[in-house]
PDB file of C-alpha atoms in Angstrom:
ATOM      1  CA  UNK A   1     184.334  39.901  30.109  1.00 50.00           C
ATOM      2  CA  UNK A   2     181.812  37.220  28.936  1.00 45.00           C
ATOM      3  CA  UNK A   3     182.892  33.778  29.026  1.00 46.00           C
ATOM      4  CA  UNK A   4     182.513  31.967  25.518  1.00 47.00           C
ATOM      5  CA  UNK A   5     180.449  28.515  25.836  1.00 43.00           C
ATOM      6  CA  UNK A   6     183.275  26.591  25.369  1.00 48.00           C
ATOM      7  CA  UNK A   7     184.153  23.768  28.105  1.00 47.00           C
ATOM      8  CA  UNK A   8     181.797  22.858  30.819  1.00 50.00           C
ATOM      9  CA  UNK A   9     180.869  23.116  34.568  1.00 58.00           C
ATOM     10  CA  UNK A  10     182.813  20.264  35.671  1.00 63.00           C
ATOM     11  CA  UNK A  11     186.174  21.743  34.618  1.00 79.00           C
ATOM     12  CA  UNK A  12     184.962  25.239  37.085  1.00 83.00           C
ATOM     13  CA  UNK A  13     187.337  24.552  39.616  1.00 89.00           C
ATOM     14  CA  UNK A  14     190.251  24.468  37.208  1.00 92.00           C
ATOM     15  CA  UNK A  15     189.175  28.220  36.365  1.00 92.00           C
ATOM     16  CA  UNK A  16     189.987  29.742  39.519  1.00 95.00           C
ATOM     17  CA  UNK A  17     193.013  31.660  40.018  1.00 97.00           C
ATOM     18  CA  UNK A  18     195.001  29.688  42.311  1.00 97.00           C
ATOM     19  CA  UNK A  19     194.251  26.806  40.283  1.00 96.00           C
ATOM     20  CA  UNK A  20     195.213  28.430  37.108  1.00 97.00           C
ATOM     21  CA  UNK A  21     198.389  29.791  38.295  1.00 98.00           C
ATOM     22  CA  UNK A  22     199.711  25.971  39.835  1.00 98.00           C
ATOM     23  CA  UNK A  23     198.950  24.719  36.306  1.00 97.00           C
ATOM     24  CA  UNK A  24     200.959  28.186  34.392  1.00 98.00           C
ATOM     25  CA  UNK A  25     204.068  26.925  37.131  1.00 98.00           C
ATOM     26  CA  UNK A  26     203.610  23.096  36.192  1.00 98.00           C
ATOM     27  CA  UNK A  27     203.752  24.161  32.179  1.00 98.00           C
ATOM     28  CA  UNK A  28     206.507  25.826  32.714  1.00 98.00           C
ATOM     29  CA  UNK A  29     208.049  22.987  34.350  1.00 97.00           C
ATOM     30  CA  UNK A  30     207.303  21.133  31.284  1.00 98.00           C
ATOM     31  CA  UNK A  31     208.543  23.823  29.228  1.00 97.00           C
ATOM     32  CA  UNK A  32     211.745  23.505  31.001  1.00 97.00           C
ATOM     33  CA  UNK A  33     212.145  19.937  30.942  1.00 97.00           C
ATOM     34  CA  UNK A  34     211.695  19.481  27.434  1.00 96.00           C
ATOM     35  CA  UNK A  35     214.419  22.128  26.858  1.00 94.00           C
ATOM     36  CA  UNK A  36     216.838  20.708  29.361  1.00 93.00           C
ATOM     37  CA  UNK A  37     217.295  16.761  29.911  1.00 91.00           C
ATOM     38  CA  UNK A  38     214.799  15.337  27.328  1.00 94.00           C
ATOM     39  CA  UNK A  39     216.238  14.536  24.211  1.00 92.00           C
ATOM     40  CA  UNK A  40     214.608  16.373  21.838  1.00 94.00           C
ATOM     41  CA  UNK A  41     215.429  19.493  23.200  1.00 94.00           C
ATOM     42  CA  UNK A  42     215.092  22.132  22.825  1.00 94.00           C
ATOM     43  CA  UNK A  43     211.020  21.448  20.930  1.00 95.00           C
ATOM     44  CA  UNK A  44     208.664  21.642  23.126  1.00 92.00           C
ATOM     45  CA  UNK A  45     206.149  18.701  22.233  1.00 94.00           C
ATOM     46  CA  UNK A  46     204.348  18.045  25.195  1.00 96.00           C
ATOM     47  CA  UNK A  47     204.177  21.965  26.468  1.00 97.00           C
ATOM     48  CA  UNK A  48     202.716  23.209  23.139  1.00 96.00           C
ATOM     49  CA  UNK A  49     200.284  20.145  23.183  1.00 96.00           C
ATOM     50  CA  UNK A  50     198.920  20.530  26.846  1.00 96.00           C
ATOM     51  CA  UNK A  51     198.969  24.182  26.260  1.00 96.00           C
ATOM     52  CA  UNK A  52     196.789  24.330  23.935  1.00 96.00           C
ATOM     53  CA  UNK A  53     193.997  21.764  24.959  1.00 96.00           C
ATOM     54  CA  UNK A  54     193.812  22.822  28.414  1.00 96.00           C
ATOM     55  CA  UNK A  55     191.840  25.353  27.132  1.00 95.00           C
ATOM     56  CA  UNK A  56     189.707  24.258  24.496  1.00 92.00           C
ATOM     57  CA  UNK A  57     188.643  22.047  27.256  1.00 92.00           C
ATOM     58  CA  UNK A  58     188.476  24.468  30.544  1.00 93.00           C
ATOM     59  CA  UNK A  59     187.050  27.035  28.695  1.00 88.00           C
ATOM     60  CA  UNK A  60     186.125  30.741  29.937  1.00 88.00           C
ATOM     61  CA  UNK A  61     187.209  32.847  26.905  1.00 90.00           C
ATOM     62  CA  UNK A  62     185.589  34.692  24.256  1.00 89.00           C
ATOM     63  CA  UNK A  63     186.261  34.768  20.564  1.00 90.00           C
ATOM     64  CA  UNK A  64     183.445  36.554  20.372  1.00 83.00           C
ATOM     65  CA  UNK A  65     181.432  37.941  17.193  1.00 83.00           C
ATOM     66  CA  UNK A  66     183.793  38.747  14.283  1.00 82.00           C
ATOM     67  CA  UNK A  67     181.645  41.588  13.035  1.00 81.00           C
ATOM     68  CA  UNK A  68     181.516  43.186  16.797  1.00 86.00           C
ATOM     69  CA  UNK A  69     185.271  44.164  16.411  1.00 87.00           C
ATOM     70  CA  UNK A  70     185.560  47.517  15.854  1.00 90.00           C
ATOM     71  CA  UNK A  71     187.606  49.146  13.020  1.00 90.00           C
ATOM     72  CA  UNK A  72     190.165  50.225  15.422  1.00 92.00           C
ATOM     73  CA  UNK A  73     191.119  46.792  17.249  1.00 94.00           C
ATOM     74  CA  UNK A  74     192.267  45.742  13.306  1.00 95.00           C
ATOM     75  CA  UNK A  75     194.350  48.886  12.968  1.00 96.00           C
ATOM     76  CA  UNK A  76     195.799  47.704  16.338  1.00 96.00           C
ATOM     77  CA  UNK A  77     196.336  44.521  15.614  1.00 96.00           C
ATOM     78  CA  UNK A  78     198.659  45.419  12.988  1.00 96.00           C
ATOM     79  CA  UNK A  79     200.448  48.457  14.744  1.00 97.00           C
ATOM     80  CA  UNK A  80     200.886  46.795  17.947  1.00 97.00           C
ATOM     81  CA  UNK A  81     203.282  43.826  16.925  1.00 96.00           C
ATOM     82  CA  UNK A  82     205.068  46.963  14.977  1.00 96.00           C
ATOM     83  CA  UNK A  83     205.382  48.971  17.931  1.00 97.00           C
ATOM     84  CA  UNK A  84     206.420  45.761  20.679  1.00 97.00           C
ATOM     85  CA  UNK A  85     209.261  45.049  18.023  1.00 95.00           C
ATOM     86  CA  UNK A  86     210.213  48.783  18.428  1.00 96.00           C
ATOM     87  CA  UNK A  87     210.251  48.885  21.881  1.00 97.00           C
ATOM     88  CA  UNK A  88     212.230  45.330  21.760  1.00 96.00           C
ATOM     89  CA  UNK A  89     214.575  46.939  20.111  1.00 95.00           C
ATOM     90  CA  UNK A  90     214.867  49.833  22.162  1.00 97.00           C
ATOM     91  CA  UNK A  91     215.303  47.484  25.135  1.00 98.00           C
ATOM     92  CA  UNK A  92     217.825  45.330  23.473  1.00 96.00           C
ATOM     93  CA  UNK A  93     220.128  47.376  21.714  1.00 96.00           C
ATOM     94  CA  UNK A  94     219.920  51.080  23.904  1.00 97.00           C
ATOM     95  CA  UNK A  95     218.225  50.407  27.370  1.00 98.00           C
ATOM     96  CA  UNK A  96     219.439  47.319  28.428  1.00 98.00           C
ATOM     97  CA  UNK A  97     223.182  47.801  27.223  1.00 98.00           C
ATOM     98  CA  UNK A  98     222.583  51.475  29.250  1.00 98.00           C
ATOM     99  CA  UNK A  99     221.488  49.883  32.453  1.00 98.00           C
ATOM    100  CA  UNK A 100     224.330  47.043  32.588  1.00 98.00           C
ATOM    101  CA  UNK A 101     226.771  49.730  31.756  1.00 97.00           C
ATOM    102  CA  UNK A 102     225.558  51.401  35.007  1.00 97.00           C
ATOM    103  CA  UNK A 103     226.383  48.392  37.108  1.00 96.00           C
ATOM    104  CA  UNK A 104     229.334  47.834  35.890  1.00 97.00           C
ATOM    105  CA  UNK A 105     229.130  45.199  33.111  1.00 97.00           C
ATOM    106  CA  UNK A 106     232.226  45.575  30.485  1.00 96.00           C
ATOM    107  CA  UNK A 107     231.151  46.103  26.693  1.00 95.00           C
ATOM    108  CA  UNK A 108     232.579  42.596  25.925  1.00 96.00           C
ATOM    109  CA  UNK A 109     230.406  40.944  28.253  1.00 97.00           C
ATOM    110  CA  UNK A 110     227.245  43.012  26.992  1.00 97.00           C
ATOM    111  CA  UNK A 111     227.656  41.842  23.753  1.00 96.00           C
ATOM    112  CA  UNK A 112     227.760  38.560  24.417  1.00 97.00           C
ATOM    113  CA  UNK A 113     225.506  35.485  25.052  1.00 96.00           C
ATOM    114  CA  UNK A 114     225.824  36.277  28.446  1.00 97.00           C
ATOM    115  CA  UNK A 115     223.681  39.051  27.988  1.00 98.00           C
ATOM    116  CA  UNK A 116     223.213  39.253  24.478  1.00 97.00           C
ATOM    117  CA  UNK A 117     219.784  37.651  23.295  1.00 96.00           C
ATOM    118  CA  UNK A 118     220.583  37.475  19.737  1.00 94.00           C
ATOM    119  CA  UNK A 119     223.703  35.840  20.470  1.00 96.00           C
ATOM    120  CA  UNK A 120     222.593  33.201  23.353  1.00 97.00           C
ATOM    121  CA  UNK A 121     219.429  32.163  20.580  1.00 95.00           C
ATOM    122  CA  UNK A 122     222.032  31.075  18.110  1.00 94.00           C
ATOM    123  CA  UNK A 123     224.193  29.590  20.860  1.00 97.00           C
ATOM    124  CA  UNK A 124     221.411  27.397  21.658  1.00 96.00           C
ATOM    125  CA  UNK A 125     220.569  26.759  18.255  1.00 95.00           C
ATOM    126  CA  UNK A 126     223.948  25.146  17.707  1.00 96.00           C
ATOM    127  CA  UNK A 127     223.820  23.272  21.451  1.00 96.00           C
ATOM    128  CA  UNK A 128     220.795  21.986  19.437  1.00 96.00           C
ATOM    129  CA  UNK A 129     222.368  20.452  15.676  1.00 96.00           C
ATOM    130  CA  UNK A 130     225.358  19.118  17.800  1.00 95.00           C
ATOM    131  CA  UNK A 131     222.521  17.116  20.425  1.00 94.00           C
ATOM    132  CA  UNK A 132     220.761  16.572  16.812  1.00 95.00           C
ATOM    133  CA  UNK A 133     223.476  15.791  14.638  1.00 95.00           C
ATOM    134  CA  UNK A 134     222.582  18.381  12.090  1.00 96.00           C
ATOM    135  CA  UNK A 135     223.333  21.727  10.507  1.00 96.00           C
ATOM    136  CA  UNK A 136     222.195  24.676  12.460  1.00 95.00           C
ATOM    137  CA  UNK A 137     220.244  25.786   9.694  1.00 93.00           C
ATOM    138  CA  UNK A 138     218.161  23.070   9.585  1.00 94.00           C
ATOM    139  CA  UNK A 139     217.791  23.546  13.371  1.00 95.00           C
ATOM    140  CA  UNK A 140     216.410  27.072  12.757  1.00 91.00           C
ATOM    141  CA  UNK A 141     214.280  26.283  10.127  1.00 91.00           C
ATOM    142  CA  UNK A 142     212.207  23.728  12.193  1.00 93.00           C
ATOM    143  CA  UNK A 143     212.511  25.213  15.833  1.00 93.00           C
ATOM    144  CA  UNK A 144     211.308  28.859  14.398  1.00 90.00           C
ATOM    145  CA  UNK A 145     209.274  27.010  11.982  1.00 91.00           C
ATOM    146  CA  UNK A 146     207.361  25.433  14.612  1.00 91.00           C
ATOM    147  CA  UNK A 147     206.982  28.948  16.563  1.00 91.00           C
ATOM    148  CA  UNK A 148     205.348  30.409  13.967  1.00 92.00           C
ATOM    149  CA  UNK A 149     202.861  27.981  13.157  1.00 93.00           C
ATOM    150  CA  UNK A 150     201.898  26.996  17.073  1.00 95.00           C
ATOM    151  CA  UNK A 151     202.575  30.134  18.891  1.00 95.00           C
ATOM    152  CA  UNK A 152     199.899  32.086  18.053  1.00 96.00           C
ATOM    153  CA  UNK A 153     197.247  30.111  18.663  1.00 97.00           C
ATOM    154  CA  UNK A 154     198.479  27.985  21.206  1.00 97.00           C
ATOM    155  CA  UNK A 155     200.175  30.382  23.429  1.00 97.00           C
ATOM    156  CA  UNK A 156     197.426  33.019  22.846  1.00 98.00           C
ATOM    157  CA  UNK A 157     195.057  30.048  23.867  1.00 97.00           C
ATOM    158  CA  UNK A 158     196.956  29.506  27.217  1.00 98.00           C
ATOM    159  CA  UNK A 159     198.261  32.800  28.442  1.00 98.00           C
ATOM    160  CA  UNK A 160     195.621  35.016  27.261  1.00 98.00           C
ATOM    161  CA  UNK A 161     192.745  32.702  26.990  1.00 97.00           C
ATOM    162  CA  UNK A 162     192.845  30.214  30.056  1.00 97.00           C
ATOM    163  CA  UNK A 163     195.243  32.056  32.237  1.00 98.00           C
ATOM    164  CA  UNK A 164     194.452  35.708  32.382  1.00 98.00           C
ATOM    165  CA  UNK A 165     190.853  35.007  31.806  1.00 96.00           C
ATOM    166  CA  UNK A 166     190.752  32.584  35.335  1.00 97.00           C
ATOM    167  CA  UNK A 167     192.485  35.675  37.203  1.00 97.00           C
ATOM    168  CA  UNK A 168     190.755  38.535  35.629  1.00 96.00           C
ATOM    169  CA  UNK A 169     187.276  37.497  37.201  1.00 93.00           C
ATOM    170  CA  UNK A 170     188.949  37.609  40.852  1.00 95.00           C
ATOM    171  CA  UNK A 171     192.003  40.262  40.556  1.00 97.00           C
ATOM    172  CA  UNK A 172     190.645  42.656  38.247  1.00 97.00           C
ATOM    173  CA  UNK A 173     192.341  43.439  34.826  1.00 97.00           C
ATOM    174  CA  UNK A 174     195.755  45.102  36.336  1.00 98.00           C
ATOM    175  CA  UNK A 175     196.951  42.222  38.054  1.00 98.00           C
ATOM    176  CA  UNK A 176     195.973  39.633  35.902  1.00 98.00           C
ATOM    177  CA  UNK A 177     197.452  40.969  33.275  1.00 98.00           C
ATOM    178  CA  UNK A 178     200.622  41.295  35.527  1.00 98.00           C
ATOM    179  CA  UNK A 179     200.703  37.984  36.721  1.00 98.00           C
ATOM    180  CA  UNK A 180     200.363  36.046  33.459  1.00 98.00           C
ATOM    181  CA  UNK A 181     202.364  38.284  31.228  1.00 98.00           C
ATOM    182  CA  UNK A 182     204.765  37.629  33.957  1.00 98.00           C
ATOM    183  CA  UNK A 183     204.699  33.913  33.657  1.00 98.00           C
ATOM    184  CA  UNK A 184     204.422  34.005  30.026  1.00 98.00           C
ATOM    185  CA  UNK A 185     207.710  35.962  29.999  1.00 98.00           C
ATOM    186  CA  UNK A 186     209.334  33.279  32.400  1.00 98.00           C
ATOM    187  CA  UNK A 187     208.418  31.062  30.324  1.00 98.00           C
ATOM    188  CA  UNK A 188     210.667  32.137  27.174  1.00 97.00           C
ATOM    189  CA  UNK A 189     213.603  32.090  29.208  1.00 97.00           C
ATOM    190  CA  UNK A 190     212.731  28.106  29.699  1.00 97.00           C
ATOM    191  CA  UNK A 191     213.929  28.029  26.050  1.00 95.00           C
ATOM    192  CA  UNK A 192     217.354  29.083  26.639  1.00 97.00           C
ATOM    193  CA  UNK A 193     217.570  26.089  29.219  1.00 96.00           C
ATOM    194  CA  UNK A 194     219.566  23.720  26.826  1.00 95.00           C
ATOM    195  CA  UNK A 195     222.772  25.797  27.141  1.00 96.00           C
ATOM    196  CA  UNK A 196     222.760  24.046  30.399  1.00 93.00           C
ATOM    197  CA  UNK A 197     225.495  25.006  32.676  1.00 93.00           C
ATOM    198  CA  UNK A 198     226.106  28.476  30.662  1.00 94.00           C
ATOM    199  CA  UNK A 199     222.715  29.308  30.849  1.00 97.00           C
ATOM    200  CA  UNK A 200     222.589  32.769  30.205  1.00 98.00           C
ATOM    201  CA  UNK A 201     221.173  34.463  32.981  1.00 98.00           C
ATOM    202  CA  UNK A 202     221.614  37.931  31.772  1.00 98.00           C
ATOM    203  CA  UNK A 203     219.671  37.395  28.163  1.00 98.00           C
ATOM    204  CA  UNK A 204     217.292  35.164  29.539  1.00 98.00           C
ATOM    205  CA  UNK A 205     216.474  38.336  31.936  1.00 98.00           C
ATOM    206  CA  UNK A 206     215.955  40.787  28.760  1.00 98.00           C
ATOM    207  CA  UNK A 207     213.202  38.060  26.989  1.00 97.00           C
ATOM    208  CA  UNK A 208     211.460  38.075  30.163  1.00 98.00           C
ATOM    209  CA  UNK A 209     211.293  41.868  29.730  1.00 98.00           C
ATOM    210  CA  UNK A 210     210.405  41.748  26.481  1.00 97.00           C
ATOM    211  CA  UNK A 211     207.848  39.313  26.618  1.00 98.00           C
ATOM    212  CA  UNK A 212     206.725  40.655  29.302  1.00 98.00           C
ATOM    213  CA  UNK A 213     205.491  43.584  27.620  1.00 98.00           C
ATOM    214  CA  UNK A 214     204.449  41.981  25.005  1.00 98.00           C
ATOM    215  CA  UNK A 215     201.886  39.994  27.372  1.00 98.00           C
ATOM    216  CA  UNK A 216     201.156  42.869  28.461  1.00 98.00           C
ATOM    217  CA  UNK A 217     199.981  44.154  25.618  1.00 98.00           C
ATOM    218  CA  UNK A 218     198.374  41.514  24.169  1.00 98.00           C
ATOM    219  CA  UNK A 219     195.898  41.238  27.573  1.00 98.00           C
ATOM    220  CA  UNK A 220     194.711  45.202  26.781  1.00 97.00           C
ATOM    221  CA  UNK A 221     194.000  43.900  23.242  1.00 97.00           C
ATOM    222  CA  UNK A 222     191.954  40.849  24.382  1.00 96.00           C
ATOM    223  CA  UNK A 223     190.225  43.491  27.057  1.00 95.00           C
ATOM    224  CA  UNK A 224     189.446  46.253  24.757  1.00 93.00           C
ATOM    225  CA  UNK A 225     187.686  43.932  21.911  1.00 93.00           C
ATOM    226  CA  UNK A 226     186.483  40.796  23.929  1.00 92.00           C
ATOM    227  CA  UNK A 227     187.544  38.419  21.665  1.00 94.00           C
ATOM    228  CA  UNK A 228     190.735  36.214  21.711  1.00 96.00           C
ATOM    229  CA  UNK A 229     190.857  36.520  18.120  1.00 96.00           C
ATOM    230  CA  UNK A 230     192.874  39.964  17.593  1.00 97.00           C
ATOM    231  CA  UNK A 231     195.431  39.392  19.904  1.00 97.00           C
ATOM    232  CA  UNK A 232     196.255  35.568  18.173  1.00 97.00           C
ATOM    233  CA  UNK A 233     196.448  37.660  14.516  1.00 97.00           C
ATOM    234  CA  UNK A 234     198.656  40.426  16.419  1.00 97.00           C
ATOM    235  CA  UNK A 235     200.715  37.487  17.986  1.00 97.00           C
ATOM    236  CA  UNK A 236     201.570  35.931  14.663  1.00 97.00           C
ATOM    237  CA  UNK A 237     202.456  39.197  13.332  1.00 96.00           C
ATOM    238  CA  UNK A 238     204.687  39.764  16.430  1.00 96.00           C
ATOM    239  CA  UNK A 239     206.758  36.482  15.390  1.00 94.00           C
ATOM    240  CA  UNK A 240     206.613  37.418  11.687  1.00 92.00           C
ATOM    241  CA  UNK A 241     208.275  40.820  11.286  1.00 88.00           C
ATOM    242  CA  UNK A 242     211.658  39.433  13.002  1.00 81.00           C
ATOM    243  CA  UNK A 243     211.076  35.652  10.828  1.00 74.00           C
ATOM    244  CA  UNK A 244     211.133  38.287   7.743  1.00 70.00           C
ATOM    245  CA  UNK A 245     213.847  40.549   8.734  1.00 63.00           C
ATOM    246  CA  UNK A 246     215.730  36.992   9.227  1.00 59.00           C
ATOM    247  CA  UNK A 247     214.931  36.099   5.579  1.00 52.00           C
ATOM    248  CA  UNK A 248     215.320  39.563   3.925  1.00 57.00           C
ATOM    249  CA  UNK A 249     218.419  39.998   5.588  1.00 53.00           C
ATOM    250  CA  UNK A 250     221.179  38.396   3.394  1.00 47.00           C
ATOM    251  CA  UNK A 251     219.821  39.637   0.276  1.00 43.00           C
ATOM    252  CA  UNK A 252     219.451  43.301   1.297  1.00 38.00           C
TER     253      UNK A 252
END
């Protein structure tokens, strides 16, 4: 893959793949702080800031030429968000529940925020208006607000664009992908940290999983059309179709 001109030489070393992953490991330190002991938990100021000009600065990734993507990384950009909510849901609501059952996890805990990911989001989105002194709507409205305006740039930026570029030079496309879809799924479960003692260890696993593929996916995009571009549009679509399904709900 071609690195776009953006940074320059001096910021090299932070390219490199050990490099890169200390800094993926210190974000998510940050991540995890900010949703944790600082007080405005559970946004993520300073992670969504750093994350996203660390890489406008380091450089190494393509947007490439708009009219050089192909007819078919469009049509993927809009069935792959489609297809990762799917397979979310397959996870969440069939597989998951399946493979707890199997180790012996009652159906009362299952469906709970223990394991329940649904369930431990709105937990933490009331931990949130009682830290905040506000309704948990209002909570909702700015913390998913925020996602969908910052995520896909910012995360596409870091994960995709500084991260698994600075590996895939060195490891090859299967392991970078690995590695930094792994940390970017790590990284969600940060957001569950303000539930603090009752940290839900079971539905923080399942977003790891599911953002896991998700990275995953968003990497081949990247790979197949050499520009960062697709995979931010398919990114925002990802977080739309469940931000409409939340506002279509009631009414239907």
């Amino acid at each position: 893959m071609k690195p776009a001109s953006h940074g320059t030489e001096s910021f090299e070393e932070l390219r490199t793949p050990a490099a890169a992953i200390v800094i993926a490991i210190l974000f998510t330190g940050v991540a995890l702080l900010e949703n944790t002991l600082l007080p405005w938990a559970p946004f993520y100021f300073a992670y969504a800031w750093l994350s996203t000009v660390l890489p406008m600065g380091v450089g190494g990734f393509t947007f490439g030429e708009f009219r050089s993507i192909r007819r078919g990384t469009w049509i993927a950009v809009v069935l792959l968000p489609f297809t990762l909510q799917g397979l979310g849901a397959v996870w969440s609501n069939w597989l998951y529940p399946t493979l707890l059952t199997g180790f012996g996890v009652e159906a009362a805990s299952i469906s709970s925020s223990a394991y329940d990911l649904g369930t431990a989001l709105q937990e933490m989105l009331v931990a949130a208006a009682q830290r905040w002194s506000t309704g948990v709507d209002q909570i909702q409205f700015y913390y998913f607000g925020g996602i969908l305006l910052w995520a896909g740039l910012g995360e596409e930026l870091f994960y995709r664009g500084y991260l698994y570029t600075s590996l895939r030079g060195k490891w090859g496309f299967t392991l970078a992908a690995v590695a930094s879809s792994g940390l970017f799924g790590i990284r969600h479960a940060t957001q569950l940290g303000l539930l603090g003692e009752n940290y839900p260890w079971g539905a923080a696993l399942s977003w790891v999983v599911i953002s896991f593929l998700a990275g995953l996916a968003l990497c081949w995009l990247y790979e197949k059309s050499k520009s960062l571009l697709p995979s931010i549009l398919a990114h925002y679509l990802l977080n739309l179709i469940p931000a409409a399904s939340m506002l279509l709900g009631p009414s239907s």
